[in-house]
Amino acid sequence: MEYISVGRRALAIIVDTVILVPLAIVIIVATGDVESTSEPGTMSFEARGGGLSTVLVVLLWFGYFTILEKTAGATLGKKLVGIRVVMQGGAPLTWGASVIRNLLRVVDGFFFYLVAAIIVWNSQQRQRLGDMAANTFVVDARSVGAASAAQAPASPTSMAPASPTAMPPASPPPPPPPPPPS
């Protein structure tokens, strides 16, 4: 599997943010946590952020990452840049791993994901803190199938020889029967 460093991960989080921010604004407006002021020739809106809108936006953000990474292996941003999140050996995420990974996104996201970037740069398997805690890996999406197939044990039906020259030698014919007694 090919572990992914900061570049493609950063692009994926930018795409995910572009998707989530308008949805968060809709939630804030729908819950009435917006104050508008207008003067002649100007109009401004200010999100006040209240209890309900804050809870809903946090649930939106957490749910988006947790559910998509568990069910599809990737958020929309990750899919766009061709990466996915997997467990050891390329196995799909468990719910527990997805929850742990995304709870720690709060810490990894400090200073516009600078904390995550520093940890990823210094990790042999390019893991951020959430990945380390959940034992997950961000990999090139194309490398997952190849790694899984290479690590999977061969089934009896897949052990057929690739060509006739690869077949084992035929066993010798049985010896002729003994002559009849005289």
XYZ file of C-alpha atoms in Angstrom:
182
model
C 0.000 0.000 0.000
C 1.175 3.502 -0.767
C 0.836 5.770 2.310
C -0.206 9.340 1.541
C 1.575 12.372 2.974
C 0.306 15.916 3.427
C -0.285 17.253 -0.126
C -3.227 15.158 -1.304
C -4.660 15.028 2.212
C -4.644 18.852 2.355
C -6.381 19.088 -1.010
C -9.012 16.592 0.175
C -9.717 18.579 3.369
C -10.058 21.777 1.319
C -12.647 20.097 -0.934
C -14.504 18.704 2.098
C -14.509 22.152 3.712
C -15.902 23.739 0.533
C -18.736 21.183 0.714
C -19.389 21.517 4.456
C -19.251 25.304 4.970
C -22.349 26.078 2.847
C -24.225 23.294 4.659
C -23.155 24.765 7.996
C -24.375 28.200 6.892
C -27.744 26.703 5.960
C -27.977 25.141 9.428
C -27.085 28.419 11.136
C -29.636 30.360 9.079
C -32.319 27.683 9.544
C -31.919 27.719 13.321
C -32.197 31.517 13.398
C -28.700 32.092 14.761
C -28.103 34.924 12.293
C -28.373 38.613 12.888
C -28.744 40.951 9.934
C -28.256 44.660 9.803
C -28.824 46.960 6.923
C -28.135 50.563 6.281
C -28.756 52.414 3.074
C -26.619 50.720 0.414
C -25.243 47.990 2.706
C -26.414 44.774 4.249
C -24.518 42.472 6.571
C -25.172 39.159 8.198
C -23.536 37.935 11.352
C -23.725 34.379 12.589
C -24.173 34.501 16.334
C -23.773 30.774 16.857
C -26.055 29.424 19.497
C -26.495 26.150 21.270
C -28.595 24.349 18.692
C -26.747 25.536 15.585
C -23.369 24.777 17.151
C -24.453 21.243 18.082
C -25.918 20.630 14.610
C -22.824 21.948 12.796
C -20.514 19.804 14.954
C -22.719 16.762 14.270
C -22.718 17.561 10.539
C -18.929 17.826 10.449
C -18.297 14.742 12.589
C -20.988 12.696 10.849
C -19.752 13.594 7.365
C -16.233 12.312 8.006
C -17.169 9.368 10.234
C -20.008 7.965 8.124
C -18.410 8.449 4.691
C -15.028 7.061 5.756
C -16.693 4.017 7.348
C -19.183 3.269 4.579
C -17.252 4.370 1.462
C -13.659 4.419 2.708
C -13.371 8.089 1.775
C -15.058 11.466 1.959
C -15.961 13.244 -1.269
C -12.681 15.177 -1.091
C -10.650 11.992 -0.600
C -12.458 10.311 -3.500
C -11.708 13.290 -5.737
C -7.950 13.116 -5.032
C -7.854 9.291 -5.146
C -7.125 8.421 -1.526
C -8.937 6.378 1.091
C -8.764 5.388 4.743
C -8.156 1.738 5.618
C -7.241 -0.499 8.517
C -4.071 -2.614 8.642
C -3.638 -4.682 5.466
C -6.173 -2.636 3.507
C -9.238 -3.831 5.427
C -12.240 -1.483 5.558
C -12.641 0.765 8.612
C -14.646 -0.408 11.576
C -17.162 1.954 13.166
C -14.971 2.202 16.263
C -11.878 3.139 14.259
C -13.801 5.735 12.264
C -15.180 7.326 15.449
C -11.781 7.411 17.205
C -10.027 8.766 14.114
C -12.523 11.565 13.717
C -12.815 12.493 17.399
C -9.084 13.240 17.313
C -9.585 15.415 14.226
C -10.222 18.211 16.741
C -6.589 18.013 17.913
C -5.160 17.261 14.465
C -7.028 20.255 13.065
C -5.373 22.859 15.301
C -3.777 25.739 13.383
C -5.430 24.736 10.087
C -4.203 21.120 10.339
C -0.607 22.150 11.029
C -0.543 19.724 13.985
C -1.628 16.883 11.679
C 0.885 17.887 8.993
C 3.804 17.861 11.437
C 2.788 14.457 12.804
C 2.282 13.004 9.295
C 5.680 14.317 8.133
C 7.334 12.611 11.091
C 5.477 9.290 10.867
C 6.929 6.387 8.881
C 3.455 5.299 7.780
C 2.245 8.889 7.261
C -0.319 8.741 10.079
C -1.801 11.693 11.930
C -2.686 11.428 15.616
C -6.202 10.150 14.860
C -4.775 7.475 12.551
C -2.304 6.315 15.187
C -5.006 6.030 17.857
C -7.403 4.171 15.529
C -4.708 2.116 13.745
C -5.825 3.481 10.379
C -3.884 4.530 7.288
C -4.538 6.944 4.437
C -3.447 5.279 1.210
C -3.641 5.712 -2.533
C -7.037 4.257 -3.484
C -5.490 2.273 -6.365
C -3.040 0.543 -4.037
C -5.685 -0.939 -1.737
C -6.981 -3.679 -4.039
C -3.474 -4.664 -5.104
C -2.235 -4.904 -1.514
C -5.273 -6.879 -0.374
C -4.954 -9.332 -3.252
C -1.226 -9.769 -2.633
C -1.794 -10.459 1.066
C -4.841 -12.686 0.673
C -4.186 -16.418 0.939
C -4.625 -18.289 -2.301
C -7.817 -20.287 -2.605
C -7.698 -23.825 -4.028
C -9.460 -22.679 -7.201
C -6.965 -19.857 -7.738
C -4.028 -22.243 -7.675
C -4.591 -23.415 -11.257
C -1.415 -23.215 -13.316
C -1.025 -20.164 -15.529
C 0.272 -22.105 -18.533
C 0.691 -25.731 -19.644
C 4.452 -25.481 -19.118
C 3.879 -24.679 -15.461
C 2.047 -27.974 -14.878
C 3.788 -30.613 -12.790
C 5.109 -33.615 -14.719
C 2.607 -36.384 -15.367
C 2.909 -39.487 -13.219
C 4.309 -42.569 -14.973
C 1.795 -45.095 -16.312
C 1.039 -48.056 -14.036
C 3.150 -51.166 -14.598
C 1.659 -53.914 -16.814
C -0.172 -56.723 -14.996
C 1.841 -59.835 -14.144
C 1.633 -62.791 -16.584
C -0.960 -65.499 -15.767
C 0.336 -68.478 -13.760
C 1.337 -71.529 -15.803
